[in-house]
Amino acid sequence: MRTNHKRRVFMGCETAIALATAFIVPALAQAQTTGSTPAGADTAVAEVVVTGSRLAARGFRAPTPVTVIGSEEIGLSGTQNVETLLNDTPQFLGSQNNGPTANTVPGGTATLNLRGFGAQRNLVLVNGRRFTITGPDQTTDINTVPAALIKRVETVTGGSSAVYGSDAITGVVNFIMKDDFEGVELTGEARQDTHTKTKTYTADLTFGTNFADHRGNVVVALNYLDRGGYSRADRGGWAMPTLADGCVTAASYSATRAGTPLAIPAGQTCLSAGGRPGLIFGGSGTIPNGRFVPVGSPSSPGLTAALAAAGLSGLGSRGFTFDDAGKAARPATTPGDDYDLAPANYIVIPQRRWLANMAAHYDFNAHVTGYAEANYSNNRVSMQLAPSGFSGNFLVNVNNPYLTPQLQDVLRQLDQLEVGTVRATNGTSSLTTTAGDGLAILNVNRRVPEIGARTNTTDRSAFRTALGVRGDLGSVSESYLRNLKYDAYYTYTRTTDTSTSGGAISLSKVQAGLLSANGAPPVLNIFGANLSPQAAASIAVASTNYTESSQQVLAASLAGELFDTWAGPIDFSAGAEYRKASARFVPDSFLASGDVSGFNAAKSTQGSESVKEVYGEVRVPVLKDSPLGERASVNGAFRYSDYDLSGVGGVWTYSVGGEYAPISDITLRGQFQHAIRAPNVGELFGGNTISGPSAVDPCSSRQPTAQQTAAVRAVCVATGVPAASVFTLSVQPNTFISQVSGGNPNVGPEKSNTTTFGVVLQPRFVPGLAMSVDYFKINLDGAIAPLGGGISNTLSLCYNTIQDASSVFCKAITRDPLTGQIAAPGYVTTTNGNTGGLKTSGVDFDANYRFNLAWGPFGGSRFDIGSNFTYTDEFTATPVQALPATKNYCIGAFGPTCGQPIPRWKGVSRVTWRSGPATLSLRHRYIGEVTVDTYLLPKRLGAAFPDKATLTTPVIKAQNYFDLTAGYEVNKAVSLTAGLRNLFDKNPPIVGSSAPSDNTFAATYDVEGRVVYASVTARF
């Protein structure tokens, strides 16, 4: 094959298009790395393109700080899902709804959350070109990227829209794949956690050959993965039961287990009553035997007497429940009657994956090389959740035959006390009742284990092809436009997703089944454990949803040298690009109608967007081998994008920067980048979706005691909470609150400014040592987000901050007028807008040191030491930029507002020892301490904040994990690798009500415990 290494790597990077221009763009700098050789460090390679620029780097430099993970690191870490390895690195934060621990519906994808700004704000490339998209959000599912074919992964952090186009707000993750392979390589790997013994198997087959006298090469890689899943019941220990914040007796307190609840006398606090804030059982108030609350009726002597006769004197806000037989009723208690959602829920979701990838190129002559890529993936992922329940106000016949005469009398009294016309809306059913019509209204909370666990299977297939031509055009003259290279390509990708769910409930069928028809007994006996198989089947719903997305890219570029200056040639790259993305989501009729409980209701989505772009990039050397320094250059880039969206239109992005090396040991670099992100199809055209995230209703008893003020109470009453119910559990019996979210076709682009500057040190007096320190600052304006930045912020803005019932945030909240609960049909409505802002800053530290020793069992040793740490100084979210004083200072925090932990310090280090065929490597993963945001946020704003002593889990201490790997090359054809992840079997930190799932933050901390893995690779 005649293409050399320098040209192969250059042509593997995404390019695109037409004319040159002269602006100044990103400074070249060292590519950072952990456990691998820095990109460009081999001075024998004159030119190489590193992610962050389309210009060829000259020597040990890259346009911006770049973290590089090589194929060796992938092998040492036992990686089978690449996103797991990337999430270990400090530039990424956990993504709760993605990855192996994301037991959510919809789900089954794996995306990257660079700098904590969300998966939609970083761009994923493969060989420098856009890859597959998952659906309306247009993100890339990392499941589609085969680990065995990766040569290296380059991550550049900071706005790169001028170089790569929209979505690169926080940076770019570029997977460089093996594209010149000859021979056959077969790898098999097995891994197993030591607690549940659940196994995962992978097999990779890669084969390639040169042909036509080495003018062409074709490589094919096949991958199969079978990951076993397990539930919280399977895991046991810290995962069971579901835990929540509460007050416990001092003697029973435990930081990881449920204590004995302590009732707090009126007028006292947990501490003054002799208790201690601690973990308690945190089950759901929607229970298998049913929990029923009389609503909307004033008290009367008749009702009081009827309740006493039924054994329900002194009935509280929790209502009443039944024994299994459904005859004996009694007041419901908490937590004694609550239902544990944990046992059936998956901690790790099962996955079965097939990947097929092909890459080929052929040199037609010295100036033309044709290339092609084809990628196919099929991922089948299963989720499992606790059985569905239904909650709401339902009509019941007063003479319901399943109730005792005493309870029938209670219903008659409720019927007689009804005032006016009362409406009960459940799904597509909307019925009314009036006094004396033989119907009473009850707030019903019934879990239905009779229909089994909720299940969802996602079958996602993605196909992508790329066809292109590239080559050298030579030089126009010896003085200008020299060493010209071109690249033109077309890519097409299409992803289809069929999601099949079972175990949901039709709310309208529940209402119909509760009422007598033609004098016959109601179909449903929901009192006690008396739901027959036929009754359960009558309300059960299975659904199938379909998602389809596609993306086309047509691009062409020209690069080379404009002319020489006194310090060297001016490098340039210019081009044009056309992109079109389309997506549609077709939900099941039950989900589309909203007549469902157990899964998120959703409307259909359909839309497309396209953009035409031109761009240019240039680097101008200004100093070389001068008394003022060894080298210096300035650089810049621009891109003009014309979108077919009314809210976007034409937008400019640009960057300017420079690098300066006073001596060869030291390089200073800096860059400013202005980037944009156009809204994706989902943000523009997404139909309304109902989801149920964990949130705190400030009008309930879940509101921190210090914030249960008279001002909050007044707003609660003004927004529809009965005065007697304010700050009680009846307002929010469960931790989940439904929100209605959806697209907005008028949403405009997000805009960001990124500043980086740093220093690269390669001291000649310490051969093998390379270090870099880089400051970064990203400021995003007009963030596309749900109203208020999400349900938690909307609730907090309404009640805790603005405290005006006429505000847009309060008007977004719909409450049941009888119970005060946030209820259908509106819930909390948070459709999209350019409402918020995000800001982060910090410092990246990277160091690598390689040295040799004469000692070693196989004739000598080599040591590689690498460390990659990030100190994040600021992470601030402004939910509504029109209210700039309301900010969430989330650095060092976790909780209901800030979400996943955002530590100040996070890092990974590795020490590897090699001697002949043997390798031994130890990796350390570090996640810094974080504090709960219910304490930290108001304190930082100068508002009232709770004492840490009154909080159950105010702090999550720093976490340290160690991984050990050993490898041995039996011969040139066979190598073995084995290792232990989480060597010391460290459990994740346990939190109560702040945990989104599994009693912890599963996307951030290690929930598997110790994992053993082993692999064998054979080459032929």
PDB file of N, CA, C and O in Angstrom, residues 85 122 216 219 264 292 295 315 447 576 631 722 742-743 769 775 916 958 963 979 1003 1007:
ATOM      1  N   LEU A  85     -15.463   3.243  29.978  1.00  0.00           N
ATOM      2  CA  LEU A  85     -14.081   3.696  30.113  1.00  0.00           C
ATOM      3  C   LEU A  85     -13.992   5.215  30.036  1.00  0.00           C
ATOM      4  O   LEU A  85     -13.293   5.855  30.834  1.00  0.00           O
ATOM      5  N   ASN A 122     -22.123  17.676  23.051  1.00  0.00           N
ATOM      6  CA  ASN A 122     -20.816  17.287  22.544  1.00  0.00           C
ATOM      7  C   ASN A 122     -21.023  16.486  21.268  1.00  0.00           C
ATOM      8  O   ASN A 122     -22.064  15.864  21.062  1.00  0.00           O
ATOM      9  N   GLY A 216      -4.430  -1.307  -2.225  1.00  0.00           N
ATOM     10  CA  GLY A 216      -5.701  -1.267  -1.527  1.00  0.00           C
ATOM     11  C   GLY A 216      -5.664  -2.123  -0.279  1.00  0.00           C
ATOM     12  O   GLY A 216      -4.793  -2.984  -0.097  1.00  0.00           O
ATOM     13  N   VAL A 219     -10.644  -4.057   5.576  1.00  0.00           N
ATOM     14  CA  VAL A 219     -10.677  -4.641   6.916  1.00  0.00           C
ATOM     15  C   VAL A 219     -12.126  -4.776   7.345  1.00  0.00           C
ATOM     16  O   VAL A 219     -12.951  -3.891   7.097  1.00  0.00           O
ATOM     17  N   ILE A 264     -42.062  12.117  65.681  1.00  0.00           N
ATOM     18  CA  ILE A 264     -41.639  13.387  66.267  1.00  0.00           C
ATOM     19  C   ILE A 264     -42.852  14.072  66.885  1.00  0.00           C
ATOM     20  O   ILE A 264     -43.811  14.400  66.174  1.00  0.00           O
ATOM     21  N   PHE A 292     -56.644   4.207  50.185  1.00  0.00           N
ATOM     22  CA  PHE A 292     -57.798   4.991  49.757  1.00  0.00           C
ATOM     23  C   PHE A 292     -57.967   6.199  50.675  1.00  0.00           C
ATOM     24  O   PHE A 292     -57.882   6.076  51.902  1.00  0.00           O
ATOM     25  N   VAL A 295     -61.961  12.228  49.577  1.00  0.00           N
ATOM     26  CA  VAL A 295     -61.536  13.553  49.138  1.00  0.00           C
ATOM     27  C   VAL A 295     -62.744  14.439  48.873  1.00  0.00           C
ATOM     28  O   VAL A 295     -63.847  13.966  48.580  1.00  0.00           O
ATOM     29  N   LEU A 315     -58.974   9.086  61.081  1.00  0.00           N
ATOM     30  CA  LEU A 315     -58.316   8.836  59.803  1.00  0.00           C
ATOM     31  C   LEU A 315     -57.439  10.021  59.416  1.00  0.00           C
ATOM     32  O   LEU A 315     -57.867  11.175  59.454  1.00  0.00           O
ATOM     33  N   ARG A 447     -51.231  -0.569  43.729  1.00  0.00           N
ATOM     34  CA  ARG A 447     -50.204  -1.296  42.989  1.00  0.00           C
ATOM     35  C   ARG A 447     -50.840  -2.562  42.442  1.00  0.00           C
ATOM     36  O   ARG A 447     -51.674  -3.184  43.096  1.00  0.00           O
ATOM     37  N   ALA A 576     -16.711  23.075   2.400  1.00  0.00           N
ATOM     38  CA  ALA A 576     -18.154  23.290   2.477  1.00  0.00           C
ATOM     39  C   ALA A 576     -18.815  21.991   2.876  1.00  0.00           C
ATOM     40  O   ALA A 576     -18.259  20.896   2.663  1.00  0.00           O
ATOM     41  N   ARG A 631       9.676  28.889  18.724  1.00  0.00           N
ATOM     42  CA  ARG A 631       8.616  28.963  17.715  1.00  0.00           C
ATOM     43  C   ARG A 631       7.411  29.674  18.309  1.00  0.00           C
ATOM     44  O   ARG A 631       7.228  29.721  19.529  1.00  0.00           O
ATOM     45  N   PRO A 722     -55.303  22.471  49.418  1.00  0.00           N
ATOM     46  CA  PRO A 722     -56.148  22.753  50.585  1.00  0.00           C
ATOM     47  C   PRO A 722     -55.296  23.158  51.787  1.00  0.00           C
ATOM     48  O   PRO A 722     -54.242  22.555  52.050  1.00  0.00           O
ATOM     49  N   GLY A 742     -41.946  18.821  26.008  1.00  0.00           N
ATOM     50  CA  GLY A 742     -42.122  18.690  24.568  1.00  0.00           C
ATOM     51  C   GLY A 742     -41.366  19.755  23.810  1.00  0.00           C
ATOM     52  O   GLY A 742     -40.723  20.639  24.388  1.00  0.00           O
ATOM     53  N   GLY A 743     -41.455  19.676  22.476  1.00  0.00           N
ATOM     54  CA  GLY A 743     -40.698  20.549  21.609  1.00  0.00           C
ATOM     55  C   GLY A 743     -41.339  21.906  21.393  1.00  0.00           C
ATOM     56  O   GLY A 743     -42.480  22.156  21.776  1.00  0.00           O
ATOM     57  N   LEU A 769       9.339  12.364  30.207  1.00  0.00           N
ATOM     58  CA  LEU A 769       8.327  13.058  30.997  1.00  0.00           C
ATOM     59  C   LEU A 769       7.621  14.110  30.147  1.00  0.00           C
ATOM     60  O   LEU A 769       8.276  14.892  29.442  1.00  0.00           O
ATOM     61  N   TYR A 775      -6.172  25.615  31.682  1.00  0.00           N
ATOM     62  CA  TYR A 775      -7.370  26.235  32.245  1.00  0.00           C
ATOM     63  C   TYR A 775      -8.457  26.254  31.181  1.00  0.00           C
ATOM     64  O   TYR A 775      -8.190  26.498  29.998  1.00  0.00           O
ATOM     65  N   GLY A 916       9.551  -7.878  29.262  1.00  0.00           N
ATOM     66  CA  GLY A 916       9.419  -8.890  28.228  1.00  0.00           C
ATOM     67  C   GLY A 916       7.964  -9.104  27.853  1.00  0.00           C
ATOM     68  O   GLY A 916       7.240  -8.151  27.543  1.00  0.00           O
ATOM     69  N   ALA A 958     -15.153  11.409  49.510  1.00  0.00           N
ATOM     70  CA  ALA A 958     -14.378  11.052  48.325  1.00  0.00           C
ATOM     71  C   ALA A 958     -14.304   9.535  48.184  1.00  0.00           C
ATOM     72  O   ALA A 958     -14.208   8.802  49.176  1.00  0.00           O
ATOM     73  N   ASP A 963      -8.110  -0.754  40.205  1.00  0.00           N
ATOM     74  CA  ASP A 963      -8.273  -1.827  39.226  1.00  0.00           C
ATOM     75  C   ASP A 963      -6.901  -2.416  38.931  1.00  0.00           C
ATOM     76  O   ASP A 963      -5.919  -1.679  38.738  1.00  0.00           O
ATOM     77  N   GLY A 979      -7.950  -9.439  34.809  1.00  0.00           N
ATOM     78  CA  GLY A 979      -7.939  -8.309  35.724  1.00  0.00           C
ATOM     79  C   GLY A 979      -9.083  -8.298  36.702  1.00  0.00           C
ATOM     80  O   GLY A 979     -10.009  -9.128  36.634  1.00  0.00           O
ATOM     81  N   ALA A1003     -24.876   6.042  37.959  1.00  0.00           N
ATOM     82  CA  ALA A1003     -24.128   6.490  36.789  1.00  0.00           C
ATOM     83  C   ALA A1003     -22.774   7.084  37.168  1.00  0.00           C
ATOM     84  O   ALA A1003     -21.922   7.274  36.300  1.00  0.00           O
ATOM     85  N   VAL A1007     -21.399   0.334  41.074  1.00  0.00           N
ATOM     86  CA  VAL A1007     -22.454  -0.446  41.723  1.00  0.00           C
ATOM     87  C   VAL A1007     -22.250  -1.955  41.566  1.00  0.00           C
ATOM     88  O   VAL A1007     -22.948  -2.736  42.211  1.00  0.00           O
TER      89      VAL A1007
END
